[in-house]
mmCIF file of C-alpha atoms and ligand atoms in Angstrom:
data_model
loop_
_atom_site.group_PDB
_atom_site.id
_atom_site.type_symbol
_atom_site.label_atom_id
_atom_site.label_comp_id
_atom_site.label_asym_id
_atom_site.label_seq_id
_atom_site.Cartn_x
_atom_site.Cartn_y
_atom_site.Cartn_z
ATOM 1 C CA MET P 1 -8.715 -27.841 76.022
ATOM 2 C CA SER P 2 -9.510 -24.319 77.229
ATOM 3 C CA ASP P 3 -11.957 -22.275 75.142
ATOM 4 C CA ASP P 4 -9.783 -19.212 75.785
ATOM 5 C CA ALA P 5 -8.028 -18.562 72.459
ATOM 6 C CA LEU P 6 -4.787 -17.258 73.995
ATOM 7 C CA ASP P 7 -4.538 -20.097 76.483
ATOM 8 C CA ARG P 8 -5.136 -22.554 73.636
ATOM 9 C CA ALA P 9 -2.520 -20.820 71.446
ATOM 10 C CA PHE P 10 0.180 -21.187 74.125
ATOM 11 C CA THR P 11 -0.834 -24.771 74.867
ATOM 12 C CA VAL P 12 -0.674 -25.717 71.187
ATOM 13 C CA GLN P 13 2.609 -23.817 70.737
ATOM 14 C CA ALA P 14 4.019 -25.710 73.735
ATOM 15 C CA ASP P 15 3.042 -29.015 72.085
ATOM 16 C CA VAL P 16 4.587 -27.955 68.773
ATOM 17 C CA CYS P 17 7.820 -26.924 70.499
ATOM 18 C CA GLY P 18 7.911 -30.267 72.313
ATOM 19 C CA ARG P 19 7.388 -32.191 69.072
ATOM 20 C CA PHE P 20 10.048 -30.099 67.313
ATOM 21 C CA GLY P 21 12.640 -30.802 69.985
ATOM 22 C CA SER P 22 12.397 -28.061 72.611
ATOM 23 C CA ALA P 23 11.511 -29.715 75.913
ATOM 24 C CA PHE P 24 12.121 -26.420 77.693
ATOM 25 C CA TYR P 25 9.599 -24.458 75.604
ATOM 26 C CA ALA P 26 7.107 -27.330 75.897
ATOM 27 C CA ASP P 27 7.157 -26.862 79.702
ATOM 28 C CA PHE P 28 7.603 -23.095 79.624
ATOM 29 C CA GLY P 29 4.670 -22.674 77.205
ATOM 30 C CA ARG P 30 2.392 -24.546 79.607
ATOM 31 C CA CYS P 31 3.570 -22.326 82.488
ATOM 32 C CA ILE P 32 2.652 -19.275 80.378
ATOM 33 C CA ALA P 33 -0.780 -20.703 79.515
ATOM 34 C CA GLU P 34 -1.502 -21.108 83.235
ATOM 35 C CA GLY P 35 0.034 -17.705 83.979
ATOM 36 C CA LEU P 36 -2.456 -15.942 81.695
ATOM 37 C CA ALA P 37 -4.814 -15.841 84.696
ATOM 38 C CA ASP P 38 -2.576 -13.050 86.047
ATOM 39 C CA PRO P 39 -3.959 -9.715 84.716
ATOM 40 C CA ALA P 40 -0.441 -8.278 84.373
ATOM 41 C CA VAL P 41 0.501 -11.159 82.047
ATOM 42 C CA ARG P 42 -2.798 -11.060 80.163
ATOM 43 C CA ALA P 43 -2.393 -7.299 79.585
ATOM 44 C CA LEU P 44 0.686 -7.946 77.436
ATOM 45 C CA PHE P 45 -1.657 -9.395 74.817
ATOM 46 C CA ASP P 46 -4.237 -6.578 74.769
ATOM 47 C CA ALA P 47 -3.455 -5.903 71.103
ATOM 48 C CA TRP P 48 -4.901 -9.366 70.306
ATOM 49 C CA ALA P 49 -7.748 -9.307 72.852
ATOM 50 C CA ASP P 50 -10.367 -10.137 70.206
ATOM 51 C CA ALA P 51 -8.226 -12.450 68.078
ATOM 52 C CA SER P 52 -9.345 -16.000 67.338
ATOM 53 C CA PHE P 53 -7.047 -18.966 67.902
ATOM 54 C CA GLU P 54 -6.292 -19.055 64.163
ATOM 55 C CA GLU P 55 -5.449 -15.337 64.110
ATOM 56 C CA LEU P 56 -3.185 -15.706 67.150
ATOM 57 C CA MET P 57 -1.297 -18.579 65.542
ATOM 58 C CA GLY P 58 -1.190 -16.856 62.131
ATOM 59 C CA ALA P 59 0.363 -13.790 63.773
ATOM 60 C CA ALA P 60 2.666 -16.122 65.755
ATOM 61 C CA VAL P 61 1.749 -14.396 69.025
ATOM 62 C CA PRO P 62 3.154 -17.150 71.290
ATOM 63 C CA LEU P 63 6.464 -17.039 69.397
ATOM 64 C CA ARG P 64 6.569 -13.247 69.722
ATOM 65 C CA PHE P 65 6.318 -13.571 73.493
ATOM 66 C CA LEU P 66 8.825 -16.420 73.720
ATOM 67 C CA GLY P 67 11.222 -14.311 71.638
ATOM 68 C CA ALA P 68 10.762 -11.352 73.988
ATOM 69 C CA VAL P 69 11.653 -13.454 77.040
ATOM 70 C CA HIS P 70 14.662 -15.076 75.353
ATOM 71 C CA ASP P 71 15.902 -11.665 74.188
ATOM 72 C CA LEU P 72 15.785 -10.348 77.741
ATOM 73 C CA ALA P 73 17.628 -13.438 78.997
ATOM 74 C CA LEU P 74 20.322 -13.075 76.315
ATOM 75 C CA SER P 75 20.750 -9.355 76.976
ATOM 76 C CA GLY P 76 21.980 -9.847 80.546
ATOM 77 C CA ASP P 77 19.833 -6.857 81.589
ATOM 78 C CA ASP P 78 17.954 -9.094 84.028
ATOM 79 C CA PRO P 79 20.591 -11.330 85.661
ATOM 80 C CA ALA P 80 17.933 -13.180 87.706
ATOM 81 C CA LEU P 81 16.231 -14.325 84.492
ATOM 82 C CA THR P 82 19.490 -15.117 82.699
ATOM 83 C CA ALA P 83 20.543 -17.300 85.642
ATOM 84 C CA VAL P 84 17.502 -19.568 85.333
ATOM 85 C CA PHE P 85 17.087 -19.617 81.529
ATOM 86 C CA PRO P 86 18.690 -22.367 79.398
ATOM 87 C CA PRO P 87 21.325 -23.697 79.251
ATOM 88 C CA THR P 88 20.676 -23.769 83.033
ATOM 89 C CA GLY P 89 17.449 -23.685 85.013
ATOM 90 C CA ASP P 90 13.993 -25.111 84.497
ATOM 91 C CA ALA P 91 10.694 -23.843 83.143
ATOM 92 C CA ALA P 92 9.056 -23.128 86.508
ATOM 93 C CA GLY P 93 12.032 -21.074 87.708
ATOM 94 C CA ALA P 94 12.260 -19.251 84.377
ATOM 95 C CA TRP P 95 8.549 -18.443 84.494
ATOM 96 C CA ALA P 96 8.816 -17.021 88.039
ATOM 97 C CA ALA P 97 11.694 -14.773 86.898
ATOM 98 C CA THR P 98 9.731 -13.800 83.777
ATOM 99 C CA ARG P 99 6.698 -12.757 85.840
ATOM 100 C CA ALA P 100 8.926 -10.596 88.001
ATOM 101 C CA ALA P 101 10.374 -8.997 84.857
ATOM 102 C CA ILE P 102 6.873 -8.358 83.461
ATOM 103 C CA ALA P 103 5.868 -6.638 86.711
ATOM 104 C CA ARG P 104 8.951 -4.402 86.485
ATOM 105 C CA ASP P 105 8.837 -3.446 82.803
ATOM 106 C CA PRO P 106 5.910 -4.724 80.713
ATOM 107 C CA GLY P 107 6.802 -2.292 77.919
ATOM 108 C CA ARG P 108 9.987 -4.224 77.182
ATOM 109 C CA PHE P 109 7.835 -7.237 76.258
ATOM 110 C CA THR P 110 5.091 -5.418 74.341
ATOM 111 C CA GLY P 111 7.728 -3.435 72.432
ATOM 112 C CA PHE P 112 9.468 -6.615 71.300
ATOM 113 C CA MET P 113 6.168 -8.280 70.430
ATOM 114 C CA ALA P 114 4.994 -5.433 68.193
ATOM 115 C CA HIS P 115 6.742 -7.030 65.194
ATOM 116 C CA GLU P 116 6.127 -10.519 63.899
ATOM 117 C CA PRO P 117 8.897 -13.068 64.491
ATOM 118 C CA GLN P 118 11.822 -12.667 62.175
ATOM 119 C CA THR P 119 13.338 -16.079 62.805
ATOM 120 C CA ASN P 120 16.016 -16.539 60.188
ATOM 121 C CA GLU P 121 16.339 -20.312 60.099
ATOM 122 C CA VAL P 122 19.346 -21.202 58.004
ATOM 123 C CA ARG P 123 18.453 -24.889 57.919
ATOM 124 C CA ARG P 124 15.478 -24.034 55.702
ATOM 125 C CA SER P 125 18.087 -23.952 52.955
ATOM 126 C CA THR P 126 18.044 -27.771 53.098
ATOM 127 C CA CYS P 127 14.487 -27.586 51.719
ATOM 128 C CA LEU P 128 15.107 -24.775 49.245
ATOM 129 C CA LEU P 129 18.248 -26.325 47.712
ATOM 130 C CA PRO P 130 16.487 -29.229 45.931
ATOM 131 C CA GLY P 131 14.011 -26.675 44.557
ATOM 132 C CA PHE P 132 16.863 -24.606 43.109
ATOM 133 C CA LEU P 133 18.253 -27.818 41.618
ATOM 134 C CA VAL P 134 14.938 -28.504 39.873
ATOM 135 C CA VAL P 135 14.904 -24.947 38.509
ATOM 136 C CA ALA P 136 18.466 -25.383 37.200
ATOM 137 C CA ALA P 137 17.671 -28.802 35.715
ATOM 138 C CA GLU P 138 14.594 -27.471 33.928
ATOM 139 C CA THR P 139 16.009 -24.165 32.650
ATOM 140 C CA GLY P 140 19.766 -24.877 32.326
ATOM 141 C CA LEU P 141 20.504 -21.213 33.142
ATOM 142 C CA PRO P 142 22.248 -19.513 36.077
ATOM 143 C CA LEU P 143 19.897 -18.238 38.772
ATOM 144 C CA ALA P 144 19.310 -14.574 39.580
ATOM 145 C CA CYS P 145 17.926 -15.086 43.087
ATOM 146 C CA LEU P 146 15.489 -12.657 44.695
ATOM 147 C CA GLU P 147 14.519 -13.551 48.247
ATOM 148 C CA LEU P 148 11.413 -12.061 49.857
ATOM 149 C CA GLY P 149 11.002 -11.652 53.626
ATOM 150 C CA ALA P 150 14.674 -12.541 54.109
ATOM 151 C CA SER P 151 15.008 -11.257 57.694
ATOM 152 C CA ALA P 152 18.830 -10.933 58.080
ATOM 153 C CA GLY P 153 19.497 -12.727 54.797
ATOM 154 C CA LEU P 154 21.191 -15.872 56.141
ATOM 155 C CA ASN P 155 19.597 -18.004 53.442
ATOM 156 C CA GLN P 156 21.166 -15.722 50.821
ATOM 157 C CA LEU P 157 24.313 -17.808 51.232
ATOM 158 C CA TRP P 158 22.551 -21.097 50.488
ATOM 159 C CA SER P 159 24.955 -21.971 47.671
ATOM 160 C CA ARG P 160 27.956 -21.771 50.043
ATOM 161 C CA TYR P 161 26.690 -24.318 52.549
ATOM 162 C CA ARG P 162 27.361 -28.039 52.578
ATOM 163 C CA TYR P 163 24.297 -30.312 52.482
ATOM 164 C CA ASP P 164 24.042 -33.899 53.600
ATOM 165 C CA TYR P 165 20.853 -35.925 53.162
ATOM 166 C CA GLY P 166 22.306 -39.263 54.241
ATOM 167 C CA VAL P 167 22.181 -41.994 51.603
ATOM 168 C CA ALA P 168 19.785 -39.884 49.495
ATOM 169 C CA GLY P 169 22.496 -37.454 48.391
ATOM 170 C CA SER P 170 24.715 -34.518 49.219
ATOM 171 C CA TRP P 171 25.615 -31.216 47.625
ATOM 172 C CA GLY P 172 28.011 -28.303 48.038
ATOM 173 C CA ASP P 173 31.503 -27.499 49.209
ATOM 174 C CA PRO P 174 32.738 -30.187 51.641
ATOM 175 C CA GLY P 175 34.988 -27.503 53.167
ATOM 176 C CA SER P 176 32.144 -25.098 53.947
ATOM 177 C CA PRO P 177 32.146 -23.815 57.546
ATOM 178 C CA LEU P 178 28.443 -24.662 57.718
ATOM 179 C CA ALA P 179 27.243 -28.229 57.204
ATOM 180 C CA LEU P 180 23.484 -28.680 57.082
ATOM 181 C CA GLY P 181 21.622 -31.949 57.099
ATOM 182 C CA ALA P 182 18.057 -33.130 56.701
ATOM 183 C CA GLU P 183 16.311 -36.476 56.720
ATOM 184 C CA TRP P 184 15.267 -37.268 53.159
ATOM 185 C CA SER P 185 12.493 -39.551 51.973
ATOM 186 C CA GLY P 186 11.235 -40.168 48.459
ATOM 187 C CA ALA P 187 12.934 -40.192 45.060
ATOM 188 C CA PRO P 188 16.312 -38.476 44.565
ATOM 189 C CA ALA P 189 16.522 -34.778 43.666
ATOM 190 C CA PRO P 190 18.461 -33.848 40.500
ATOM 191 C CA TRP P 191 21.700 -33.556 42.494
ATOM 192 C CA ASP P 192 23.852 -33.150 39.364
ATOM 193 C CA ALA P 193 21.843 -30.321 37.810
ATOM 194 C CA PRO P 194 24.014 -27.457 36.452
ATOM 195 C CA LEU P 195 23.301 -25.158 39.380
ATOM 196 C CA ARG P 196 25.034 -21.782 39.212
ATOM 197 C CA VAL P 197 24.164 -18.523 40.982
ATOM 198 C CA ALA P 198 24.407 -15.383 38.835
ATOM 199 C CA SER P 199 23.316 -12.956 41.561
ATOM 200 C CA THR P 200 21.495 -12.719 44.884
ATOM 201 C CA ARG P 201 19.338 -9.930 46.285
ATOM 202 C CA ALA P 202 16.867 -9.888 49.123
ATOM 203 C CA CYS P 203 14.238 -7.670 50.700
ATOM 204 C CA ASP P 204 12.416 -7.510 53.999
ATOM 205 C CA ARG P 205 9.819 -5.132 55.353
ATOM 206 C CA LYS P 206 12.050 -4.733 58.398
ATOM 207 C CA PRO P 207 15.502 -6.086 57.545
ATOM 208 C CA ILE P 208 17.756 -7.162 60.373
ATOM 209 C CA ASP P 209 21.254 -5.742 60.101
ATOM 210 C CA ILE P 210 23.507 -8.590 61.122
ATOM 211 C CA ARG P 211 26.335 -6.104 61.811
ATOM 212 C CA ASP P 212 24.370 -4.557 64.684
ATOM 213 C CA ALA P 213 24.863 -6.509 67.951
ATOM 214 C CA ASP P 214 21.389 -5.698 69.328
ATOM 215 C CA GLN P 215 19.682 -6.768 66.102
ATOM 216 C CA ARG P 216 21.777 -9.931 65.994
ATOM 217 C CA ARG P 217 20.619 -10.736 69.538
ATOM 218 C CA ARG P 218 16.995 -10.142 68.577
ATOM 219 C CA LEU P 219 17.446 -12.616 65.745
ATOM 220 C CA LYS P 220 19.042 -15.183 68.027
ATOM 221 C CA ALA P 221 16.198 -14.724 70.526
ATOM 222 C CA TYR P 222 13.755 -16.259 68.057
ATOM 223 C CA LEU P 223 15.651 -19.551 68.287
ATOM 224 C CA TRP P 224 14.564 -21.951 71.003
ATOM 225 C CA PRO P 225 17.036 -21.689 73.858
ATOM 226 C CA ASP P 226 17.622 -25.387 74.536
ATOM 227 C CA GLN P 227 18.218 -26.201 70.842
ATOM 228 C CA THR P 228 21.964 -25.838 71.007
ATOM 229 C CA GLU P 229 22.648 -27.234 67.510
ATOM 230 C CA ARG P 230 20.327 -24.656 65.988
ATOM 231 C CA ILE P 231 22.080 -21.902 67.915
ATOM 232 C CA GLU P 232 25.504 -23.161 66.807
ATOM 233 C CA ARG P 233 24.356 -23.192 63.157
ATOM 234 C CA PHE P 234 23.050 -19.658 63.583
ATOM 235 C CA ASP P 235 26.387 -18.420 64.968
ATOM 236 C CA ILE P 236 28.319 -19.935 62.047
ATOM 237 C CA ALA P 237 25.858 -18.608 59.444
ATOM 238 C CA ALA P 238 25.861 -15.148 61.043
ATOM 239 C CA ALA P 239 29.683 -15.084 60.938
ATOM 240 C CA MET P 240 29.617 -16.134 57.256
ATOM 241 C CA ALA P 241 27.020 -13.461 56.451
ATOM 242 C CA LEU P 242 29.117 -10.817 58.216
ATOM 243 C CA ALA P 243 32.233 -11.857 56.329
ATOM 244 C CA ALA P 244 30.388 -11.956 53.000
ATOM 245 C CA GLY P 245 28.764 -8.542 53.577
ATOM 246 C CA VAL P 246 25.237 -9.902 53.131
ATOM 247 C CA THR P 247 22.670 -7.128 53.008
ATOM 248 C CA VAL P 248 18.880 -7.094 52.843
ATOM 249 C CA GLU P 249 17.007 -4.207 51.236
ATOM 250 C CA GLY P 250 14.232 -2.596 53.279
ATOM 251 C CA ALA P 251 11.088 -2.833 51.156
ATOM 252 C CA ASP P 252 7.624 -4.251 50.972
ATOM 253 C CA ALA P 253 7.828 -7.476 49.003
ATOM 254 C CA ALA P 254 5.009 -6.625 46.565
ATOM 255 C CA GLU P 255 6.529 -3.280 45.540
ATOM 256 C CA TRP P 256 9.996 -4.804 45.375
ATOM 257 C CA VAL P 257 8.896 -7.647 43.119
ATOM 258 C CA GLU P 258 7.048 -5.235 40.835
ATOM 259 C CA ALA P 259 10.258 -3.213 40.465
ATOM 260 C CA ASN P 260 12.891 -5.949 40.393
ATOM 261 C CA ALA P 261 11.636 -9.314 39.162
ATOM 262 C CA ALA P 262 11.185 -8.746 35.426
ATOM 263 C CA PRO P 263 12.675 -11.725 33.536
ATOM 264 C CA ARG P 264 16.124 -11.136 32.060
ATOM 265 C CA GLU P 265 17.796 -12.712 29.073
ATOM 266 C CA GLY P 266 20.337 -15.425 29.918
ATOM 267 C CA VAL P 267 19.365 -16.012 33.555
ATOM 268 C CA THR P 268 16.489 -17.649 35.395
ATOM 269 C CA THR P 269 14.978 -14.999 37.632
ATOM 270 C CA CYS P 270 14.176 -16.962 40.770
ATOM 271 C CA VAL P 271 11.852 -15.373 43.307
ATOM 272 C CA PHE P 272 11.890 -17.384 46.527
ATOM 273 C CA HIS P 273 10.711 -17.200 50.101
ATOM 274 C CA SER P 274 10.252 -19.278 53.233
ATOM 275 C CA ILE P 275 7.813 -18.902 56.149
ATOM 276 C CA PHE P 276 6.857 -15.392 55.102
ATOM 277 C CA TRP P 277 3.499 -15.613 53.331
ATOM 278 C CA GLN P 278 1.394 -15.921 56.485
ATOM 279 C CA TYR P 279 2.445 -12.425 57.568
ATOM 280 C CA LEU P 280 1.097 -10.705 54.463
ATOM 281 C CA PRO P 281 -2.185 -8.811 54.593
ATOM 282 C CA GLU P 282 -4.605 -10.189 51.980
ATOM 283 C CA ALA P 283 -4.190 -7.151 49.737
ATOM 284 C CA THR P 284 -0.376 -7.478 49.763
ATOM 285 C CA ALA P 285 -0.553 -11.215 49.038
ATOM 286 C CA ALA P 286 -2.884 -10.541 46.097
ATOM 287 C CA ARG P 287 -0.678 -7.736 44.775
ATOM 288 C CA LEU P 288 2.423 -9.895 45.082
ATOM 289 C CA THR P 289 0.789 -12.864 43.360
ATOM 290 C CA ALA P 290 -0.334 -10.573 40.532
ATOM 291 C CA ALA P 291 3.138 -9.022 40.233
ATOM 292 C CA ILE P 292 4.838 -12.420 39.955
ATOM 293 C CA ALA P 293 2.266 -13.699 37.456
ATOM 294 C CA GLY P 294 2.598 -10.454 35.467
ATOM 295 C CA HIS P 295 6.371 -10.919 35.183
ATOM 296 C CA GLY P 296 5.781 -14.605 34.440
ATOM 297 C CA ALA P 297 3.586 -13.731 31.473
ATOM 298 C CA LYS P 298 6.603 -11.978 29.898
ATOM 299 C CA ALA P 299 9.012 -14.871 30.541
ATOM 300 C CA MET P 300 10.619 -16.733 27.655
ATOM 301 C CA LYS P 301 12.654 -19.899 27.359
ATOM 302 C CA THR P 302 15.817 -17.773 27.308
ATOM 303 C CA ALA P 303 14.523 -15.557 30.153
ATOM 304 C CA PRO P 304 12.488 -17.775 32.466
ATOM 305 C CA LEU P 305 10.927 -16.929 35.818
ATOM 306 C CA ALA P 306 10.740 -19.317 38.771
ATOM 307 C CA TRP P 307 8.700 -18.866 41.958
ATOM 308 C CA LEU P 308 9.944 -21.210 44.662
ATOM 309 C CA ARG P 309 8.348 -21.144 48.079
ATOM 310 C CA MET P 310 8.530 -23.046 51.324
ATOM 311 C CA GLU P 311 5.263 -22.162 52.986
ATOM 312 C CA PRO P 312 2.271 -23.725 54.732
ATOM 313 C CA ALA P 313 -0.127 -25.458 52.377
ATOM 314 C CA PRO P 314 -2.556 -22.852 51.005
ATOM 315 C CA GLY P 315 -5.061 -21.764 53.689
ATOM 316 C CA GLN P 316 -3.489 -23.913 56.453
ATOM 317 C CA LEU P 317 -0.835 -23.657 59.168
ATOM 318 C CA ILE P 318 0.653 -27.106 58.451
ATOM 319 C CA PRO P 319 1.968 -28.995 56.556
ATOM 320 C CA ILE P 320 4.784 -26.927 55.102
ATOM 321 C CA GLU P 321 5.246 -27.495 51.387
ATOM 322 C CA LEU P 322 7.894 -26.662 48.828
ATOM 323 C CA ARG P 323 6.141 -25.464 45.671
ATOM 324 C CA LEU P 324 7.502 -24.288 42.347
ATOM 325 C CA THR P 325 5.852 -22.378 39.515
ATOM 326 C CA LEU P 326 7.879 -21.964 36.327
ATOM 327 C CA TRP P 327 7.286 -19.612 33.428
ATOM 328 C CA PRO P 328 6.936 -19.659 30.444
ATOM 329 C CA GLY P 329 3.942 -21.857 30.944
ATOM 330 C CA GLY P 330 3.220 -21.121 34.610
ATOM 331 C CA GLU P 331 3.001 -24.775 35.545
ATOM 332 C CA GLU P 332 2.865 -25.274 39.336
ATOM 333 C CA GLN P 333 4.170 -28.366 41.097
ATOM 334 C CA ARG P 334 4.452 -29.405 44.704
ATOM 335 C CA LEU P 335 8.013 -30.608 45.142
ATOM 336 C CA ALA P 336 8.021 -31.717 48.770
ATOM 337 C CA VAL P 337 6.443 -31.700 52.175
ATOM 338 C CA VAL P 338 9.028 -30.391 54.640
ATOM 339 C CA GLN P 339 9.495 -29.691 58.312
ATOM 340 C CA ALA P 340 9.227 -26.014 59.265
ATOM 341 C CA HIS P 341 12.849 -25.742 60.421
ATOM 342 C CA GLY P 342 14.253 -27.877 57.617
ATOM 343 C CA ALA P 343 14.783 -31.137 59.528
ATOM 344 C CA THR P 344 12.957 -33.355 57.006
ATOM 345 C CA VAL P 345 12.267 -33.333 53.277
ATOM 346 C CA ASP P 346 9.637 -35.691 51.918
ATOM 347 C CA TRP P 347 10.298 -35.332 48.224
ATOM 348 C CA ASP P 348 7.712 -35.812 45.537
ATOM 349 C CA GLY P 349 9.279 -33.487 42.958
HETATM 350 C C1 LIG Y 401 9.452 -15.707 59.954
HETATM 351 S S1 LIG Y 401 10.490 -14.594 59.103
HETATM 352 C C2 LIG Y 401 11.242 -15.699 57.933
HETATM 353 C C3 LIG Y 401 12.629 -15.248 57.521
HETATM 354 C C4 LIG Y 401 13.304 -16.117 56.478
HETATM 355 N N1 LIG Y 401 12.523 -16.151 55.265
HETATM 356 C C5 LIG Y 401 13.586 -17.518 56.951
HETATM 357 O O1 LIG Y 401 12.885 -18.445 56.510
HETATM 358 O O2 LIG Y 401 14.502 -17.732 57.731
HETATM 359 C C6 LIG Y 401 9.332 -13.672 58.096
HETATM 360 C C7 LIG Y 401 9.922 -12.371 57.546
HETATM 361 O O3 LIG Y 401 8.991 -11.807 56.614
HETATM 362 C C8 LIG Y 401 9.109 -10.391 56.698
HETATM 363 N N2 LIG Y 401 7.933 -9.749 56.083
HETATM 364 C C9 LIG Y 401 6.650 -9.779 56.530
HETATM 365 N N3 LIG Y 401 5.847 -9.069 55.691
HETATM 366 C C10 LIG Y 401 6.643 -8.583 54.704
HETATM 367 C C11 LIG Y 401 6.405 -7.793 53.544
HETATM 368 N N4 LIG Y 401 5.182 -7.327 53.227
HETATM 369 N N5 LIG Y 401 7.446 -7.511 52.742
HETATM 370 C C12 LIG Y 401 8.709 -7.952 53.046
HETATM 371 N N6 LIG Y 401 8.972 -8.705 54.123
HETATM 372 C C13 LIG Y 401 7.967 -9.012 54.953
HETATM 373 C C14 LIG Y 401 9.251 -10.153 58.205
HETATM 374 O O4 LIG Y 401 9.789 -8.871 58.487
HETATM 375 C C15 LIG Y 401 10.166 -11.304 58.613
HETATM 376 O O5 LIG Y 401 11.525 -10.931 58.619
#
């Protein structure tokens, strides 16, 4: 493999996309890796010129670029690109059109890439749900949910979706417009736990307003263009979020948790997040951890605090784990190993 960090990042990202079901991005990612020899393409990544492979992957630089190309294709502003991007076309043709677009307007790409990906993957709720069930089973109280790094807030509606885990179990309203499924292995979750939602709130450093068509397109652009089922799920979830008036507060997660996550009598305050931690500067991660633990220290049996997270194992990029810490007590348990987009749940809760 190349010793050029950026080349390696795109090659690895291409492999990951291939393994996670995007044949188009597997091919397209390899075209980009080869295309980095072109100075005009390389210049798009000047902001990460000194970054290591790990830093590039941690900042999701390949996904930023893929999102920028998909956004341009979805916008219709470059008909030549749109014509050769999925659902039609192939990777080589799409890459030729992308290079032409870069030559015309590199700022469109660098502008898009300035922010980390805000992929709002609604299927991650298939991994979070069994965690909420454990919280309900252990505390017996309704949940006051506080989501961090919620993007557009699609996972705010987790309790309104239908879940099907094959023979392992199911949960939720069979009439829900959105049916989610995941492959389950391991012991059953506490499917019959008394799970009720008292309230939901969410924050993001840069919330996406689902009511704004351009922001909605940006969000869709982070999906992989040949994964039609994922795109269909997104469209249904976005319509549900619009109808339900889902909103996400603009705030830094550490400050927001300090201000809003104090335990309250009669509910379980449940701080949760998915695929968000890797974007935090060390100081923010430390401040957030301290804020949650500080609130946890004040929790009581009648006012518990739960911290549920679907994140890479500490200090790694994979595997993705579902972990829960519950106060009073502050006991931490790993509940599951899961797939990043919610396709599988290997339960050990
Ligand atoms: C990859 S997205 C994940 C979105 C959502 N949690 C999901 O799983 O679908 C990560 C989100 O974290 C947000 N984020 C990053 N740093 C943050 C911070 N310090 N405070 C709040 N949100 C932050 C980003 O803006 C982005 O929307």
